[in-house]
Coordinates of C-alpha atoms and ligand atoms in Angstrom, one line a residue:
X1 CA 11.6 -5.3 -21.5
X2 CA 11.2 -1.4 -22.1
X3 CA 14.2 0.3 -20.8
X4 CA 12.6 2.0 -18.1
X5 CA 11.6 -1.0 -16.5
X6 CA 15.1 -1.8 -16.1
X7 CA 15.4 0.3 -12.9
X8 CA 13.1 -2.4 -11.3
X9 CA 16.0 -5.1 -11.5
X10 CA 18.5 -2.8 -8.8
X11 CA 15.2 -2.8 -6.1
X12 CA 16.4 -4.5 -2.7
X13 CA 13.8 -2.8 -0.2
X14 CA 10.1 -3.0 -1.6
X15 CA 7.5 -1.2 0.7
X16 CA 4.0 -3.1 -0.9
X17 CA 0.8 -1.6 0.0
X18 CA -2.6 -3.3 -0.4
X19 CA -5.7 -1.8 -0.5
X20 CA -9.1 -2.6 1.4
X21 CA -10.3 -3.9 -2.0
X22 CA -7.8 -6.0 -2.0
X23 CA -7.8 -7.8 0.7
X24 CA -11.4 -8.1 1.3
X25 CA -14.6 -8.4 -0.3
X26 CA -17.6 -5.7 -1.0
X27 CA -18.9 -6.4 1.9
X28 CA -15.8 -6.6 4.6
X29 CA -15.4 -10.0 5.0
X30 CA -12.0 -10.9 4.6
X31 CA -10.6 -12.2 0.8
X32 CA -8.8 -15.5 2.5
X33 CA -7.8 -15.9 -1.2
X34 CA -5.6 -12.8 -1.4
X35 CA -4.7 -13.0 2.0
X36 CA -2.9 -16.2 2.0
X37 CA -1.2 -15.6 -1.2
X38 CA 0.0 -12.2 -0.2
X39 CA 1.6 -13.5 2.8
X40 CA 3.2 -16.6 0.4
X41 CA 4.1 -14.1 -2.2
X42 CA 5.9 -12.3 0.2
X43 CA 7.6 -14.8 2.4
X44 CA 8.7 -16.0 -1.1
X45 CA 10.2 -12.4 -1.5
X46 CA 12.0 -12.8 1.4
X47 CA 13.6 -16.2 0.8
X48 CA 15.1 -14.8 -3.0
X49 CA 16.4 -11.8 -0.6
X50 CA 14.0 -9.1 -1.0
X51 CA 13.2 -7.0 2.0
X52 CA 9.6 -6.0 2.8
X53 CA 7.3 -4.0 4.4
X54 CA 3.8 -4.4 3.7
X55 CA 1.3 -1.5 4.5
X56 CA -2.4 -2.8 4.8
X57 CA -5.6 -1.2 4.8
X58 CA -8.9 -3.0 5.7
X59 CA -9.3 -2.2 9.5
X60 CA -12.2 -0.2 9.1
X61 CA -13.9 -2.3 6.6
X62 CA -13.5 -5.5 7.8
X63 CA -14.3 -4.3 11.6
X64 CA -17.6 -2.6 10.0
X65 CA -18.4 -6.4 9.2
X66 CA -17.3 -7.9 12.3
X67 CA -19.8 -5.1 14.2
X68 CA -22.5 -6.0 12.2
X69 CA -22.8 -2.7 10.7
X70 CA -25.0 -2.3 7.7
X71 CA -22.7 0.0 5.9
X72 CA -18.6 1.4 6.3
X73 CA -19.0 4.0 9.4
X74 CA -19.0 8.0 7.9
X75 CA -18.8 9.6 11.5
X76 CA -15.3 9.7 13.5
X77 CA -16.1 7.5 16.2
X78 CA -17.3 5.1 14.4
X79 CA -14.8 4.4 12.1
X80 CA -12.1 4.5 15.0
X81 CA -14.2 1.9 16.7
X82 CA -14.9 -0.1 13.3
X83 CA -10.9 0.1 12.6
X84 CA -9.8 -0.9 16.3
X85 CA -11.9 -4.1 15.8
X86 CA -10.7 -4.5 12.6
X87 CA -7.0 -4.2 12.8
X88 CA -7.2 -7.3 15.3
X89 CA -9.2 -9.3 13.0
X90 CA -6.3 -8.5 10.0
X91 CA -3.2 -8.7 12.1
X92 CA -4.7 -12.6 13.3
X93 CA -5.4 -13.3 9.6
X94 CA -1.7 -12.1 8.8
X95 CA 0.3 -13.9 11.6
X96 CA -2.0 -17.1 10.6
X97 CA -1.0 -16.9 7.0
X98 CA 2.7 -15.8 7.8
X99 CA 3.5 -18.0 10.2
X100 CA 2.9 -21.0 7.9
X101 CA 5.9 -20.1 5.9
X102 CA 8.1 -19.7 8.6
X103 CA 8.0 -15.9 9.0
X104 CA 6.6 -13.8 11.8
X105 CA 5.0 -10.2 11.6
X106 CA 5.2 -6.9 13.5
X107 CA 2.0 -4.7 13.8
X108 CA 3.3 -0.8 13.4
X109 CA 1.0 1.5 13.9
X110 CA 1.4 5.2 12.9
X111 CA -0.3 8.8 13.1
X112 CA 0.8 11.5 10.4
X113 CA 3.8 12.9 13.5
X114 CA 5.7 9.9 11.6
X115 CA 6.0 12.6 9.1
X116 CA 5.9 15.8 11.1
X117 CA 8.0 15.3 14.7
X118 CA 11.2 14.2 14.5
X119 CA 11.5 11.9 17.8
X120 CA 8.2 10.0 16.6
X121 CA 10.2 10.1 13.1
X122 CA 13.6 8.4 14.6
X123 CA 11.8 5.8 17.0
X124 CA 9.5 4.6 14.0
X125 CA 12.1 4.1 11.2
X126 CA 14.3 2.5 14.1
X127 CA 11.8 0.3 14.7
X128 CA 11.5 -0.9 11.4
X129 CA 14.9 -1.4 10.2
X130 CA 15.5 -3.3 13.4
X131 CA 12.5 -5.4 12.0
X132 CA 13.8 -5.8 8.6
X133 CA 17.2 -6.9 9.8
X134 CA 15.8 -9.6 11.9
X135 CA 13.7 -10.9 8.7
X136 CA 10.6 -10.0 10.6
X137 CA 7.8 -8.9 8.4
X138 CA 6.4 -4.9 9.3
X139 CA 2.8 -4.3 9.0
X140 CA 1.7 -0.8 8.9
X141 CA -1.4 0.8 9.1
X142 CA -2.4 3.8 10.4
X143 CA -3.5 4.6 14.0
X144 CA -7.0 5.0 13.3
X145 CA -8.2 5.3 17.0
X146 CA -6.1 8.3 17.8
X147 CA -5.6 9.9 14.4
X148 CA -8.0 13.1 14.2
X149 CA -7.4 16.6 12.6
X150 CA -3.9 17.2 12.1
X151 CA -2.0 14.1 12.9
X152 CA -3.9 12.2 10.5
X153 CA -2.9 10.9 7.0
X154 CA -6.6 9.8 6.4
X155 CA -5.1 7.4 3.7
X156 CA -3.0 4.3 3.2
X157 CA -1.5 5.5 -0.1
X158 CA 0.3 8.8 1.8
X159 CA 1.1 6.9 3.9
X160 CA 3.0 3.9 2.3
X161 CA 5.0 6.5 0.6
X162 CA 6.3 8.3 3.8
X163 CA 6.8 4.6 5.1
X164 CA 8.9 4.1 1.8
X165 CA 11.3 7.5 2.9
X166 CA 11.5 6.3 6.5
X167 CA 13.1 2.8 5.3
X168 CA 15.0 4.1 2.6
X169 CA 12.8 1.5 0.0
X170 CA 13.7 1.5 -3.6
X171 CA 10.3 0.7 -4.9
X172 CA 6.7 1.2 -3.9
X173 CA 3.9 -1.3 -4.9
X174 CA 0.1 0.3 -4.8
X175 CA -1.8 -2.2 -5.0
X176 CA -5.2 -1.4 -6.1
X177 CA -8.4 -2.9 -7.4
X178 CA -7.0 -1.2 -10.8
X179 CA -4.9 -2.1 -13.8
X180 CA -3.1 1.6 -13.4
X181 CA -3.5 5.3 -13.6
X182 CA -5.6 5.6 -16.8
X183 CA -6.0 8.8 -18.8
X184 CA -9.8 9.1 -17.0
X185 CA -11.5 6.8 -13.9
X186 CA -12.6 3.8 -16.0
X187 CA -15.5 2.7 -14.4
X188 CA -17.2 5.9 -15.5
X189 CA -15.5 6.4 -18.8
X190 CA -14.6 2.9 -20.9
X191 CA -12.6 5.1 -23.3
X192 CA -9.7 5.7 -21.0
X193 CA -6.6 4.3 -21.7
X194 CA -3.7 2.6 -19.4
X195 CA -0.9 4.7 -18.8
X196 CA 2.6 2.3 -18.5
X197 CA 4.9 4.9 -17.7
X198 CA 4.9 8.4 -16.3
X199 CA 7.9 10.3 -15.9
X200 CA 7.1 13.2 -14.2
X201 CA 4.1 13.7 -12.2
X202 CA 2.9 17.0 -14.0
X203 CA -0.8 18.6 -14.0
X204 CA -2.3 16.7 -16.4
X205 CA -1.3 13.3 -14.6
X206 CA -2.8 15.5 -11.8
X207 CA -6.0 16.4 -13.7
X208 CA -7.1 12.4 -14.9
X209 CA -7.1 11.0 -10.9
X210 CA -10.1 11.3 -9.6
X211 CA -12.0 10.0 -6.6
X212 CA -12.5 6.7 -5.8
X213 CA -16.0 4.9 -6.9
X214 CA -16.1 2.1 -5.1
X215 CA -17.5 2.2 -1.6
X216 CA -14.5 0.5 0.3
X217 CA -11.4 2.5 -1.4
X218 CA -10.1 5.4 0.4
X219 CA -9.2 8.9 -1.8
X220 CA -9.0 7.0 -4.9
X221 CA -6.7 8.1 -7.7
X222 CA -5.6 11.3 -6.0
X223 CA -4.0 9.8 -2.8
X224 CA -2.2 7.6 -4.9
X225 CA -1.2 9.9 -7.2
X226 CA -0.3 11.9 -4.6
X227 CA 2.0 9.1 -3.0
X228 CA 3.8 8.7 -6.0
X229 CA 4.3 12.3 -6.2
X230 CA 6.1 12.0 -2.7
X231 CA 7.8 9.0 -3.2
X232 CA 9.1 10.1 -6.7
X233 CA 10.9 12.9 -5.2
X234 CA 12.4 11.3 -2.8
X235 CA 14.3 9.2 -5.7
X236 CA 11.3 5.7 -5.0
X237 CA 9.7 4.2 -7.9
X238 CA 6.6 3.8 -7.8
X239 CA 4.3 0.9 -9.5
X240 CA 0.5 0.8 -9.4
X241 CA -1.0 -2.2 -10.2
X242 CA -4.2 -4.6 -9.6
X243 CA -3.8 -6.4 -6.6
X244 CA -6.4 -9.0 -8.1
X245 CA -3.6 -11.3 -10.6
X246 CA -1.6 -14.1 -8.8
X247 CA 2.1 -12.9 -10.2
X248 CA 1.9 -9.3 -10.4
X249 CA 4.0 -8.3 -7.8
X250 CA 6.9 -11.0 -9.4
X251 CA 5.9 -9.6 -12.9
X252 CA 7.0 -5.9 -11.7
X253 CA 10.4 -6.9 -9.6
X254 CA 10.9 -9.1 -13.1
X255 CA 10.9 -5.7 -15.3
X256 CA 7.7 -6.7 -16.7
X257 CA 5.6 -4.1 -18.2
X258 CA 2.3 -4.1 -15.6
X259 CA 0.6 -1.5 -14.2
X260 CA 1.5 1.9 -14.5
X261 CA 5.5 2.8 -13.5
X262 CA 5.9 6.2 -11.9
X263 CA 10.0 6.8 -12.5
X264 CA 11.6 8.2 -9.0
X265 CA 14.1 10.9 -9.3
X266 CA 17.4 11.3 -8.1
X267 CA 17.5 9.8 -4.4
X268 CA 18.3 12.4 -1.9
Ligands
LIG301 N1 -7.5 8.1 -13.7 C1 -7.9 7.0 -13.0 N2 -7.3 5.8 -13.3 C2 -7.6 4.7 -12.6 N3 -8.5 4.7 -11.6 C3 -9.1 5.9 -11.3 C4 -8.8 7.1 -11.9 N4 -9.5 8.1 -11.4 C5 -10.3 7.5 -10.4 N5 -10.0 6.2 -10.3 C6 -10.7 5.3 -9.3 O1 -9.8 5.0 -8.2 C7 -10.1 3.7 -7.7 C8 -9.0 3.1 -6.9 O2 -8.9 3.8 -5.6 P1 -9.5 3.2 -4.2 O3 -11.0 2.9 -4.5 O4 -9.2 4.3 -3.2 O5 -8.8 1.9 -4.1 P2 -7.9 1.2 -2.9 O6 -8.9 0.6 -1.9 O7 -7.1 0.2 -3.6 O8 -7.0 2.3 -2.3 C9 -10.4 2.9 -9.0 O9 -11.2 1.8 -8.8 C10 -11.1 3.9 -9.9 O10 -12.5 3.8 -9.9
LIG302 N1 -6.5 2.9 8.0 C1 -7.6 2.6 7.1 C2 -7.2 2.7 5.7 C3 -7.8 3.8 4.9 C4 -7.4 3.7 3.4 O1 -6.5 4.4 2.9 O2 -8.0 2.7 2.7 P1 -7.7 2.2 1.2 O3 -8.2 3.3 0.3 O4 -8.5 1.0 1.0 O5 -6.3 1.9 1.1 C5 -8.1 1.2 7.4 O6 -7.3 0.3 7.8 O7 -9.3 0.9 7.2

């Protein structure tokens, strides 16, 4: 095991955030595959003493699907109504899966005040570490229906990584429909080359994440990037990884080297 890994061994409170790619296919319909061994992975978690919070995206692409839509909603209103279907359709999907190992979910549902006002700040992380200590399993996503101009996050990666402040998480997990951060987006550039570990989150990281290329994902390489720059300085790691292979999340809490590790700083 590198040596920077080793950090990974200490991590208690995970915060685990899946993408829409992740969790369902081009077209919106739900990856039942993923799903159900997400919510095993996890309720495995749980049982070796882990405590997690899993922040899901997917409300707006699978409720694009479930409306019939020919393509994911670009106008406001639509994507609010896309996501409020949606988030019902995940959230059954979830409590299905979870429930069959003996664990029950929460749905939270935030707007970017999490961040910003400090009442909405205290009720939510309340909320879910009164969750976490009665082994109940958070899911977060965003508020899409009321969240417009400046109470919005706009993206799941943000976020996940304000979620991971608010409950005081060791590690954040982006999972992604990518191996890592890569020196240059992949898809358009088959030079680019996996990056394992990044110590500080510098221009140049800055400069190689670009937008996303895929028509499901959400702000790409920059949102995540900047998550991990949040998270980071707030003393979380930070490991991006595909959410596509069976073990990775296991693989990371083991040390193993997968993905790309962003080191968190002193905690504060
Ligand atoms: N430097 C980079 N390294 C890796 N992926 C990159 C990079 N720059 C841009 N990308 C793109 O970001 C995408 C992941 O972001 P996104 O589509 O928003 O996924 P998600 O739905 O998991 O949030 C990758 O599929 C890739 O095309
Ligand atoms: N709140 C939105 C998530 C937006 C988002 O960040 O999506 P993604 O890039 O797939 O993580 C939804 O549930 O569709």
């Amino acid at each position: 095991m590198i040596k920077e890994r080793e950090v990974i061994k200490e991590v208690k409170r995970v915060v685990i955030k899946v993408g829409t790619s992740t969790i369902a296919h081009t077209g919106g319909l739900i990856n039942i595959y993923r799903m159900e061994h997400l919510a095993r992975m996890i309720s495995d978690l749980k049982n070796r003493g882990y405590e997690v919070v899993l922040v899901s995206s997917g409300a707006i692409g699978v409720g694009a699907q479930r409306m019939h839509l020919k393509e994911r909603p670009r106008d406001i209103e639509g994507k609010q109504a896309a996501a409020a279907v949606g988030q019902v359709v995940l959230m059954n999907m979830y409590q299905k899966f979870f429930q069959e190992y003996n664990y029950q979910v929460a749905q939270i549902l935030v707007t970017k005040q999490v961040e910003t006002d400090k009442f909405m700040k205290f009720n939510a992380k309340n909320t879910m570490k009164e969750l976490l200590r009665n082994g109940i399993v958070p899911i977060v996503n965003e508020n899409d229906t009321i969240s417009t101009d400046e109470i919005i996050f706009g993206d799941n990666d943000t976020l996940s990584a304000v979620v991971a402040s608010l409950v005081d998480a060791d590690l954040l997990i982006l999972l992604s429909d990518i191996d890592g951060l890569y020196t240059d987006d992949p898809r358009k550039n088959p030079e680019a080359k996996l990056m394992s570990l990044v110590e500080k989150i510098d221009d140049y990281v800055e400069s190689i994440a670009k937008d996303s290329s895929t028509k499901l994902g959400t702000g790409g390489m920059i949102t995540k990037i900047k998550a991990a720059k949040y998270a980071t300085k707030r003393g979380i790691h930070v490991v991006l990884a595909n959410g596509a292979g069976n073990e990775t999340v296991e693989e990371i809490l083991m040390g193993k080297e997968i993905g790309t590790l962003f080191l968190g700083g002193k905690k504060k």
